Coordinates of C-alpha atoms in Angstrom, one line a residue:
Chain A
X1 CA -4.9 -15.4 26.9
X2 CA -7.5 -13.8 29.1
X3 CA -9.7 -11.1 27.4
X4 CA -9.3 -7.5 28.9
X5 CA -12.0 -6.3 31.2
X6 CA -14.8 -4.6 29.5
X7 CA -13.8 -0.9 30.4
X8 CA -10.2 -1.4 29.2
X9 CA -9.2 0.7 26.3
X10 CA -5.5 -0.3 26.1
X11 CA -3.8 -3.2 27.7
X12 CA -0.2 -3.7 27.3
X13 CA 1.4 -6.8 28.7
X14 CA 5.2 -7.6 28.9
X15 CA 5.8 -5.7 25.6
X16 CA 9.4 -6.0 24.4
X17 CA 10.2 -4.2 21.0
X18 CA 13.7 -4.6 19.3
X19 CA 14.7 -3.0 16.2
X20 CA 17.4 -3.9 13.9
X21 CA 19.6 -0.9 13.5
X22 CA 21.5 -1.6 10.4
X23 CA 25.0 -0.4 10.1
X24 CA 25.3 -1.9 6.7
X25 CA 22.7 -3.6 4.5
X26 CA 23.1 -4.4 1.0
X27 CA 20.1 -2.6 -0.4
X28 CA 20.0 -4.0 -3.8
X29 CA 20.0 -7.5 -5.3
X30 CA 23.3 -6.8 -6.7
X31 CA 24.9 -6.0 -3.7
X32 CA 23.1 -8.8 -1.8
X33 CA 24.6 -11.4 -4.1
X34 CA 28.1 -9.9 -4.3
X35 CA 28.5 -8.9 -0.6
X36 CA 26.8 -11.8 0.9
X37 CA 27.7 -11.8 4.7
X38 CA 28.5 -8.1 4.9
X39 CA 25.1 -7.1 6.7
X40 CA 26.0 -5.6 9.9
X41 CA 23.2 -4.7 12.4
X42 CA 22.7 -4.4 16.1
X43 CA 19.6 -5.2 17.8
X44 CA 18.2 -2.2 19.8
X45 CA 15.9 -2.8 22.5
X46 CA 13.6 0.2 22.5
X47 CA 11.2 -1.2 24.9
X48 CA 12.3 -3.5 27.7
X49 CA 9.0 -5.2 29.2
X50 CA 6.2 -3.0 29.6
X51 CA 3.1 -3.6 31.4
X52 CA 0.2 -1.0 32.0
X53 CA -3.5 -1.0 31.5
X54 CA -5.4 2.1 30.5
X55 CA -9.3 2.3 31.0
X56 CA -11.7 4.0 28.8
X57 CA -11.9 7.8 29.2
X58 CA -8.6 8.0 30.8
X59 CA -6.0 10.5 29.6
X60 CA -2.4 9.3 30.0
X61 CA 0.7 11.3 29.4
X62 CA 4.0 9.6 28.3
X63 CA 7.2 11.5 29.2
X64 CA 10.8 10.8 29.2
X65 CA 14.0 12.1 27.7
X66 CA 14.7 11.4 23.9
X67 CA 15.3 7.8 23.0
X68 CA 13.3 6.5 26.1
X69 CA 11.0 4.5 23.7
X70 CA 8.0 6.9 23.9
X71 CA 7.4 7.0 20.0
X72 CA 8.0 3.3 19.6
X73 CA 5.3 2.8 22.2
X74 CA 2.8 4.9 20.6
X75 CA 3.5 3.5 17.0
X76 CA 3.0 0.0 18.7
X77 CA -0.3 1.1 20.0
X78 CA -1.2 2.5 16.7
X79 CA -0.4 -1.1 15.1
X80 CA 2.1 0.4 12.9
X81 CA 4.6 -2.0 14.2
X82 CA 4.2 -5.4 16.0
X83 CA 5.9 -6.0 19.4
X84 CA 8.9 -8.4 19.5
X85 CA 7.2 -10.2 22.3
X86 CA 4.2 -9.5 24.7
X87 CA 0.7 -8.5 23.9
X88 CA -0.9 -5.2 23.2
X89 CA -4.8 -4.9 22.8
X90 CA -6.5 -1.7 22.0
X91 CA -10.2 -1.7 21.7
X92 CA -12.2 0.7 19.4
X93 CA -11.4 3.1 16.8
X94 CA -7.8 4.4 17.0
X95 CA -6.9 8.0 15.5
X96 CA -3.3 9.1 15.4
X97 CA -1.2 12.2 15.2
X98 CA 2.2 10.5 14.9
X99 CA 4.2 12.8 12.9
X100 CA 3.8 16.1 11.0
X101 CA 3.4 14.8 7.5
X102 CA 0.1 13.2 8.6
X103 CA 0.4 10.6 5.9
X104 CA -1.1 13.0 3.3
X105 CA -0.3 12.7 -0.3
X106 CA 1.3 16.0 -1.7
X107 CA -0.2 15.9 -5.2
X108 CA -3.8 15.6 -3.9
X109 CA -6.1 18.4 -2.4
X110 CA -6.8 18.7 1.4
X111 CA -10.4 17.7 0.7
X112 CA -9.4 14.5 -1.2
X113 CA -7.1 13.6 1.5
X114 CA -9.7 13.9 4.2
X115 CA -11.9 11.8 2.0
X116 CA -9.1 9.2 1.6
X117 CA -8.4 9.1 5.3
X118 CA -12.2 8.1 6.2
X119 CA -12.3 4.3 5.4
X120 CA -8.8 4.0 6.9
X121 CA -10.2 5.4 10.2
X122 CA -13.3 3.4 9.9
X123 CA -15.6 6.1 8.8
X124 CA -17.7 5.8 5.7
X125 CA -17.3 7.8 2.5
X126 CA -20.7 9.7 3.0
X127 CA -20.2 10.3 6.6
X128 CA -16.6 11.8 6.0
X129 CA -18.1 14.0 3.4
X130 CA -20.4 15.2 5.9
X131 CA -17.7 16.2 8.4
X132 CA -15.3 17.6 5.9
X133 CA -16.5 21.2 6.5
X134 CA -16.1 20.8 10.0
X135 CA -12.6 19.7 9.7
X136 CA -11.7 22.2 7.3
X137 CA -13.1 25.0 9.7
X138 CA -11.4 23.6 12.7
X139 CA -8.1 23.4 10.8
X140 CA -8.6 27.0 9.7
X141 CA -7.7 26.1 6.1
X142 CA -10.4 27.9 4.2
X143 CA -9.9 27.8 0.4
X144 CA -6.6 25.9 0.8
X145 CA -8.7 22.9 1.3
X146 CA -9.0 22.7 -2.5
X147 CA -5.2 23.2 -3.3
X148 CA -2.8 20.2 -3.4
X149 CA -1.2 19.5 0.1
X150 CA 2.3 20.2 -1.3
X151 CA 1.3 23.9 -1.4
X152 CA 0.7 23.8 2.5
X153 CA 2.9 24.9 5.3
X154 CA 4.0 22.4 7.9
X155 CA 1.7 24.1 10.3
X156 CA -1.3 23.7 8.0
X157 CA -0.4 20.0 7.5
X158 CA -0.3 19.5 11.2
X159 CA -3.6 21.3 12.0
X160 CA -5.3 19.4 9.2
X161 CA -3.9 16.0 10.5
X162 CA -5.1 16.9 14.1
X163 CA -8.4 18.2 12.9
X164 CA -9.1 14.8 11.0
X165 CA -7.9 12.9 14.1
X166 CA -10.1 14.7 16.5
X167 CA -13.3 14.6 14.4
X168 CA -13.0 11.1 13.7
X169 CA -14.8 10.2 16.8
X170 CA -12.0 8.0 18.0
X171 CA -12.2 5.7 21.1
X172 CA -8.5 6.1 21.5
X173 CA -6.5 9.1 20.3
X174 CA -2.8 8.7 20.2
X175 CA -0.8 12.0 19.9
X176 CA 3.0 12.4 19.5
X177 CA 4.8 15.5 20.2
X178 CA 3.4 17.4 17.2
X179 CA 1.3 20.3 18.8
X180 CA 4.3 22.4 19.4
X181 CA 4.3 23.4 15.9
X182 CA 1.0 25.4 16.1
X183 CA 0.6 28.9 17.1
X184 CA -0.8 30.0 20.4
X185 CA -4.3 30.3 19.4
X186 CA -4.5 26.8 17.8
X187 CA -2.8 25.2 20.6
X188 CA -5.6 26.7 22.8
X189 CA -8.2 25.5 20.4
X190 CA -6.5 21.9 20.5
X191 CA -6.3 21.6 24.2
X192 CA -10.1 22.8 24.4
X193 CA -11.0 20.1 21.9
X194 CA -9.0 17.4 23.7
X195 CA -11.0 18.3 27.0
X196 CA -14.2 18.0 25.0
X197 CA -13.2 14.6 24.0
X198 CA -12.3 13.5 27.4
X199 CA -15.5 14.5 28.4
X200 CA -17.0 12.2 26.0
X201 CA -14.9 9.5 27.4
X202 CA -12.3 9.2 24.6
X203 CA -9.2 7.6 25.8
X204 CA -6.0 9.8 25.3
X205 CA -2.5 8.8 25.2
X206 CA -0.3 12.1 25.0
X207 CA 3.4 12.1 24.4
X208 CA 4.9 15.5 25.0
X209 CA 7.8 17.4 26.4
X210 CA 5.6 20.3 27.5
X211 CA 4.9 19.8 31.1
X212 CA 2.4 22.4 31.2
X213 CA 0.3 20.7 28.7
X214 CA 0.8 17.4 30.4
X215 CA -0.5 18.8 33.5
X216 CA -3.7 20.4 31.9
X217 CA -4.8 17.3 29.9
X218 CA -3.6 14.2 31.6
X219 CA -4.3 13.0 35.1
X220 CA -2.0 10.0 34.9
X221 CA 1.4 10.0 33.5
X222 CA 3.9 7.3 32.7
X223 CA 7.5 8.1 32.8
X224 CA 9.6 5.9 30.2
X225 CA 13.2 5.9 30.8
X226 CA 15.3 4.0 28.4
X227 CA 12.6 1.6 27.5
X228 CA 11.5 0.8 31.0
X229 CA 8.5 2.0 32.8
X230 CA 10.2 4.3 35.6
X231 CA 6.9 5.6 37.2
X232 CA 3.2 5.3 36.6
X233 CA 0.8 7.3 38.6
X234 CA -0.8 10.8 39.2
X235 CA 0.6 13.5 36.8
X236 CA 1.9 15.8 39.5
X237 CA 4.2 13.2 41.4
X238 CA 5.6 11.6 38.3
X239 CA 6.3 14.8 36.6
X240 CA 8.0 16.2 39.6
X241 CA 10.0 12.7 40.0
X242 CA 11.1 12.9 36.3
X243 CA 12.0 16.7 36.6
X244 CA 14.2 15.9 39.9
X245 CA 15.8 12.9 37.8
X246 CA 16.7 15.3 34.9
X247 CA 18.2 17.8 37.1
X248 CA 20.4 15.5 39.1
X249 CA 21.4 13.8 35.9
X250 CA 22.1 17.2 34.5
X251 CA 24.4 18.0 37.5
X252 CA 26.3 14.8 37.1
X253 CA 27.0 15.5 33.5
Chain B
X1 CA -4.7 -16.7 7.0
X2 CA -8.4 -16.6 7.2
X3 CA -8.4 -13.8 10.0
X4 CA -6.1 -11.8 7.5
X5 CA -8.8 -12.1 4.8
X6 CA -11.5 -11.0 7.2
X7 CA -9.4 -8.0 8.2
X8 CA -9.1 -7.1 4.6
X9 CA -12.8 -7.4 4.0
X10 CA -13.2 -4.9 7.0
X11 CA -11.1 -2.5 4.9
X12 CA -12.9 -3.0 1.6
X13 CA -14.0 0.7 1.5
X14 CA -10.3 1.8 1.9
X15 CA -9.2 -0.6 -0.9
X16 CA -11.5 1.3 -3.1
X17 CA -10.1 4.7 -2.1
X18 CA -6.6 3.4 -2.8
X19 CA -7.9 2.3 -6.4
X20 CA -9.5 5.7 -7.0
X21 CA -6.4 7.6 -5.9
X22 CA -4.2 5.4 -8.2
X23 CA -6.5 6.0 -11.1
X24 CA -6.9 9.7 -10.4
X25 CA -3.2 10.2 -10.1
X26 CA -2.8 8.3 -13.4
X27 CA -5.3 10.2 -15.5
X28 CA -5.0 13.4 -13.6
X29 CA -8.6 14.0 -13.5
X30 CA -9.3 14.2 -16.9
X31 CA -10.9 12.0 -19.6
X32 CA -8.0 13.1 -22.0
X33 CA -5.7 11.4 -19.6
X34 CA -7.1 7.9 -20.2
X35 CA -7.0 8.5 -24.0
X36 CA -3.3 9.5 -23.7
X37 CA -2.4 6.4 -21.9
X38 CA -4.4 4.3 -24.5
X39 CA -2.5 6.1 -27.3
X40 CA 0.9 4.6 -26.5
X41 CA -0.1 0.9 -26.9
X42 CA -2.3 1.8 -29.7
X43 CA 0.6 3.4 -31.7
X44 CA 2.8 0.6 -30.9
X45 CA 0.3 -1.9 -32.3
X46 CA 0.1 0.2 -35.5
X47 CA 3.9 0.6 -36.0
X48 CA 4.7 -3.1 -35.4
X49 CA 1.8 -4.1 -37.8
X50 CA 3.1 -1.9 -40.4
X51 CA 6.7 -3.4 -40.1
X52 CA 5.4 -7.0 -39.7
X53 CA 3.2 -6.9 -42.6
X54 CA 4.9 -4.5 -45.0
X55 CA 8.6 -5.1 -44.1
X56 CA 8.9 -8.5 -42.9
X57 CA 6.2 -9.7 -45.2
X58 CA 4.3 -11.8 -42.8
X59 CA 1.1 -13.1 -44.6
X60 CA -1.4 -13.2 -41.7
X61 CA -4.6 -11.7 -42.6
X62 CA -6.0 -9.2 -39.9
X63 CA -2.6 -9.4 -38.1
X64 CA -3.4 -6.0 -36.4
X65 CA -6.2 -7.8 -34.6
X66 CA -4.4 -10.4 -33.3
X67 CA -1.4 -8.1 -32.2
X68 CA -3.7 -6.0 -30.3
X69 CA -5.5 -8.9 -28.7
X70 CA -2.2 -10.1 -27.4
X71 CA -0.8 -6.7 -26.6
X72 CA -3.4 -5.5 -24.3
X73 CA -3.2 -8.3 -21.7
X74 CA 0.8 -8.0 -22.1
X75 CA 0.6 -4.4 -21.3
X76 CA -1.5 -5.1 -18.2
X77 CA 1.1 -7.6 -17.2
X78 CA 3.9 -5.2 -17.4
X79 CA 2.2 -2.4 -15.8
X80 CA 0.9 -4.4 -12.8
X81 CA 4.4 -6.0 -12.3
X82 CA 6.1 -2.6 -12.3
X83 CA 3.5 -0.7 -10.2
X84 CA 3.6 -3.6 -7.7
X85 CA 7.3 -3.0 -7.2
X86 CA 6.8 0.7 -5.9
X87 CA 3.5 0.4 -4.3
X88 CA 4.7 0.0 -0.9
X89 CA 7.3 2.7 -1.2
X90 CA 5.0 5.1 -2.8
X91 CA 2.7 5.0 0.3
X92 CA 5.4 4.9 3.1
X93 CA 4.2 7.7 4.9
X94 CA 0.7 6.1 5.3
X95 CA 2.2 2.8 6.4
X96 CA 4.2 4.7 9.0
X97 CA 1.2 6.4 10.5
X98 CA -2.1 4.4 10.2
X99 CA -2.9 0.8 10.7
X100 CA -4.3 -0.9 7.7
X101 CA -3.7 -4.5 6.2
X102 CA -0.6 -3.9 4.3
X103 CA -1.8 -6.3 1.5
X104 CA -4.1 -3.6 0.5
X105 CA -1.2 -2.0 -1.3
X106 CA -0.4 -4.5 -3.8
X107 CA -4.1 -5.5 -4.1
X108 CA -5.2 -2.1 -5.1
X109 CA -2.3 -1.5 -7.3
X110 CA -3.4 -4.7 -9.3
X111 CA -7.1 -3.6 -9.1
X112 CA -6.4 -0.3 -10.5
X113 CA -4.3 -1.8 -13.5
X114 CA -7.2 -4.4 -14.1
X115 CA -9.8 -1.6 -14.3
X116 CA -7.6 0.2 -16.8
X117 CA -7.4 -3.2 -18.7
X118 CA -11.0 -3.6 -18.7
X119 CA -11.4 0.0 -20.2
X120 CA -8.8 -1.0 -22.9
X121 CA -10.9 -4.2 -23.8
X122 CA -13.8 -2.1 -24.5
X123 CA -11.6 -0.2 -27.1
X124 CA -10.4 -3.5 -28.4
X125 CA -14.0 -4.7 -28.8
X126 CA -14.7 -1.6 -30.7
X127 CA -11.8 -2.3 -33.0
X128 CA -12.9 -5.7 -33.7
X129 CA -16.3 -4.7 -34.5
X130 CA -14.9 -2.2 -36.9
X131 CA -12.6 -4.5 -38.8
X132 CA -14.9 -6.7 -38.7
X133 CA -13.6 -9.8 -36.9
X134 CA -16.2 -11.8 -35.2
X135 CA -15.4 -13.4 -31.8
X136 CA -15.8 -17.2 -31.2
X137 CA -18.3 -18.7 -28.7
X138 CA -15.3 -19.0 -26.5
X139 CA -15.6 -15.4 -25.6
X140 CA -17.6 -16.5 -22.7
X141 CA -14.5 -17.7 -21.1
X142 CA -13.2 -14.0 -21.0
X143 CA -14.2 -13.3 -17.3
X144 CA -12.5 -16.7 -16.3
X145 CA -9.3 -15.7 -18.1
X146 CA -9.4 -12.2 -16.4
X147 CA -9.8 -14.0 -13.0
X148 CA -6.7 -16.2 -13.8
X149 CA -4.6 -13.2 -14.9
X150 CA -5.5 -11.2 -11.9
X151 CA -4.8 -14.2 -9.7
X152 CA -1.2 -14.5 -11.1
X153 CA -0.6 -10.8 -11.0
X154 CA -1.9 -10.5 -7.4
X155 CA 0.5 -13.3 -6.4
X156 CA 3.3 -11.6 -8.3
X157 CA 2.4 -8.2 -6.7
X158 CA 2.4 -9.4 -3.4
X159 CA 6.0 -10.9 -3.8
X160 CA 7.5 -7.9 -5.8
X161 CA 6.1 -5.4 -3.6
X162 CA 7.8 -6.5 -0.4
X163 CA 10.9 -7.7 -2.2
X164 CA 11.4 -4.2 -3.6
X165 CA 11.4 -2.9 -0.1
X166 CA 14.2 -5.0 0.9
X167 CA 16.3 -4.6 -2.5
X168 CA 15.6 -1.5 -4.3
X169 CA 16.8 -2.6 -7.7
X170 CA 14.1 -5.3 -8.0
X171 CA 12.0 -3.0 -10.3
X172 CA 15.0 -2.6 -12.7
X173 CA 15.6 -6.2 -12.7
X174 CA 11.9 -6.7 -13.3
X175 CA 11.9 -4.0 -16.1
X176 CA 14.7 -5.5 -17.9
X177 CA 13.5 -9.1 -17.3
X178 CA 10.2 -8.1 -19.0
X179 CA 11.8 -6.5 -22.1
X180 CA 13.6 -9.9 -22.7
X181 CA 10.4 -11.9 -21.8
X182 CA 8.4 -9.8 -24.4
X183 CA 10.5 -11.6 -27.2
X184 CA 10.0 -15.1 -25.8
X185 CA 6.2 -14.5 -25.5
X186 CA 4.2 -15.0 -28.5
X187 CA 2.8 -11.3 -28.8
X188 CA 4.4 -10.1 -31.9
X189 CA 4.7 -13.5 -33.5
X190 CA 1.8 -15.9 -33.7
X191 CA 1.9 -18.8 -31.4
X192 CA 1.6 -21.0 -34.6
X193 CA 5.0 -19.9 -36.0
X194 CA 6.7 -21.5 -32.9
X195 CA 6.7 -25.0 -34.4
X196 CA 8.7 -23.4 -37.3
X197 CA 11.7 -23.6 -34.9
X198 CA 11.1 -27.3 -33.9
X199 CA 8.4 -29.2 -32.3
X200 CA 9.9 -28.9 -28.8
X201 CA 9.8 -25.1 -28.5
X202 CA 5.9 -24.9 -28.1
X203 CA 5.8 -26.5 -24.7
X204 CA 8.9 -24.6 -23.6
X205 CA 7.4 -21.2 -24.5
X206 CA 4.2 -22.0 -23.0
X207 CA 5.7 -23.0 -19.7
X208 CA 5.5 -19.3 -19.0
X209 CA 2.1 -18.5 -17.6
X210 CA 2.0 -15.1 -19.1
X211 CA 2.4 -16.6 -22.6
X212 CA -0.5 -19.1 -21.9
X213 CA -2.7 -16.2 -20.8
X214 CA -1.8 -13.8 -23.8
X215 CA -2.3 -16.6 -26.4
X216 CA -5.6 -17.7 -24.6
X217 CA -6.9 -14.1 -24.9
X218 CA -6.3 -14.4 -28.7
X219 CA -7.7 -17.7 -29.0
X220 CA -10.9 -17.0 -27.3
X221 CA -11.5 -13.8 -29.1
X222 CA -10.4 -14.5 -32.5
X223 CA -10.4 -17.6 -34.9
X224 CA -6.9 -19.1 -35.1
X225 CA -4.5 -17.2 -37.4
X226 CA -4.2 -18.9 -40.9
X227 CA -0.6 -19.2 -42.2
X228 CA 0.5 -20.9 -45.1
X229 CA 3.0 -23.2 -43.9
X230 CA 2.0 -24.1 -40.2
X231 CA -1.2 -25.6 -38.9
X232 CA -3.7 -23.2 -37.1
X233 CA -3.9 -24.1 -33.5
X234 CA -7.1 -23.7 -31.4
X235 CA -7.3 -23.0 -27.7
X236 CA -4.9 -25.2 -25.9
X237 CA -7.1 -26.4 -23.0
X238 CA -4.4 -28.4 -21.3
X239 CA -2.2 -25.3 -21.2
X240 CA -5.1 -23.2 -20.0
X241 CA -5.5 -25.6 -16.9
X242 CA -1.7 -25.5 -16.3
X243 CA -1.8 -21.7 -16.4
X244 CA -4.7 -21.7 -14.1
X245 CA -2.9 -23.8 -11.5
X246 CA 0.3 -21.8 -11.7
X247 CA -1.6 -18.7 -11.4
X248 CA -3.5 -19.7 -8.1
X249 CA -0.4 -21.4 -6.7
X250 CA 1.5 -18.0 -7.3
X251 CA -1.3 -16.3 -5.5
X252 CA -1.2 -18.6 -2.5
X253 CA 2.6 -18.5 -2.2
X254 CA 2.7 -14.7 -2.6
X255 CA 0.0 -14.2 0.0
X256 CA 1.9 -16.4 2.5
X257 CA 5.0 -14.8 1.8
X258 CA 3.7 -11.2 2.2
X259 CA 1.9 -12.1 5.4
X260 CA 5.2 -13.4 6.8
X261 CA 7.2 -10.3 6.1
X262 CA 4.7 -7.6 5.9
X263 CA 5.2 -6.2 9.7
X264 CA 8.9 -5.8 8.9
X265 CA 7.9 -3.4 6.0
X266 CA 7.3 -0.4 8.2
X267 CA 10.6 -0.7 9.6
X268 CA 12.5 -0.9 6.6
X269 CA 10.6 1.9 4.7

């Protein structure tokens, strides 16, 4: 296997991802013994052989209709799952905003959750404590930072998760379609922060349905259509291609 | 497997964060929390002592000390096994969001219980000093025994943690199995009394590595119990070697199995 070039942040080569979608799985030992052979599943191919490279400092959007494999791709880049075949290489520190819950423990305070996430993101404890105030301020949580996360609204949880991710000095930032939950002014702040990160040569992979946001942040777009890379190029052209395809499919339906 | 170990080392600060979180949630940020969690086994030791000494008229002197000595490691074992079952499920949100070597979960679960056990040992030492019961020279083996027990529990935790994700009733099987195993392990009854049932019972009972560990704690911390009708048994070195071998074998097998299936965990959880 050849090593990726020095300025490559993400390299995806012939990646295939298949999941087992269980129609029935004996979920207890008792059932597994009694109901041997009753397991039913189908193999769902979420990604059918993707190859692309992202250079350091690039901002790439991933668009596509639902069930196109966008979230699977992001989860694979985050190393939450392993590809069925093919290789993925991501260099540097990875911060993610994959889902609204942010991975926070509800009975623990926001501040303790921030401190907990530090080592998982590769930031030492003392450094994370130093950044805690900045993170709290950006997330506009104020006094709530000392309250258990279960008292937070979903918007607050998203803000905290996003704040931690962008303040973690990531080399690669992976964002799934979560920003829509925030209000106008926070969304504005987020995009401004993303632009700041881009100037600092952070690589961003951005999954979204919001074409305006995609156009604003990303110069390159990948269109994922049912697990296959349908288009890979400048944002304007790819977005237009995608919208045209959606419209024509809508007309056929 | 070596590269996996290196990954684990890279995440050593995260391991400590997990252990801290486990202990904090367990004691809910209070010193009193720890006292309460010690109160339960202490009360059990007290009640069993009264029953065995007064009701069943077992004639062992300082019986409570022996009971306490065996109870602590047994409790460590039970808690660690049960916590291991649920450790992956408890953190499923993190597993689906962030990359970290998944072994971290059973590892930190066992470490948290080990810390709790060590704190309990301090209380045991205070109790022994007060009685007074003087430990033998063998007490120097204590860290070795602790290492053996942790190795065994870690191997078990690695296996149980992913089994419970596949089969959600594993923790009930474990809980019930442990209740039964309790009576087959020399905790309430001194190991010397096994020979009353026949000479062949001793090797059978000691086949169980937990029994080996629990009895070893008694033998290194206290002199052998003196009963009227059965000989006093010193530390069984042969059994200790066997227990150590089984424990490290369990660790290796558990680590290998866990590594094989750990990538499927995120998809099942």
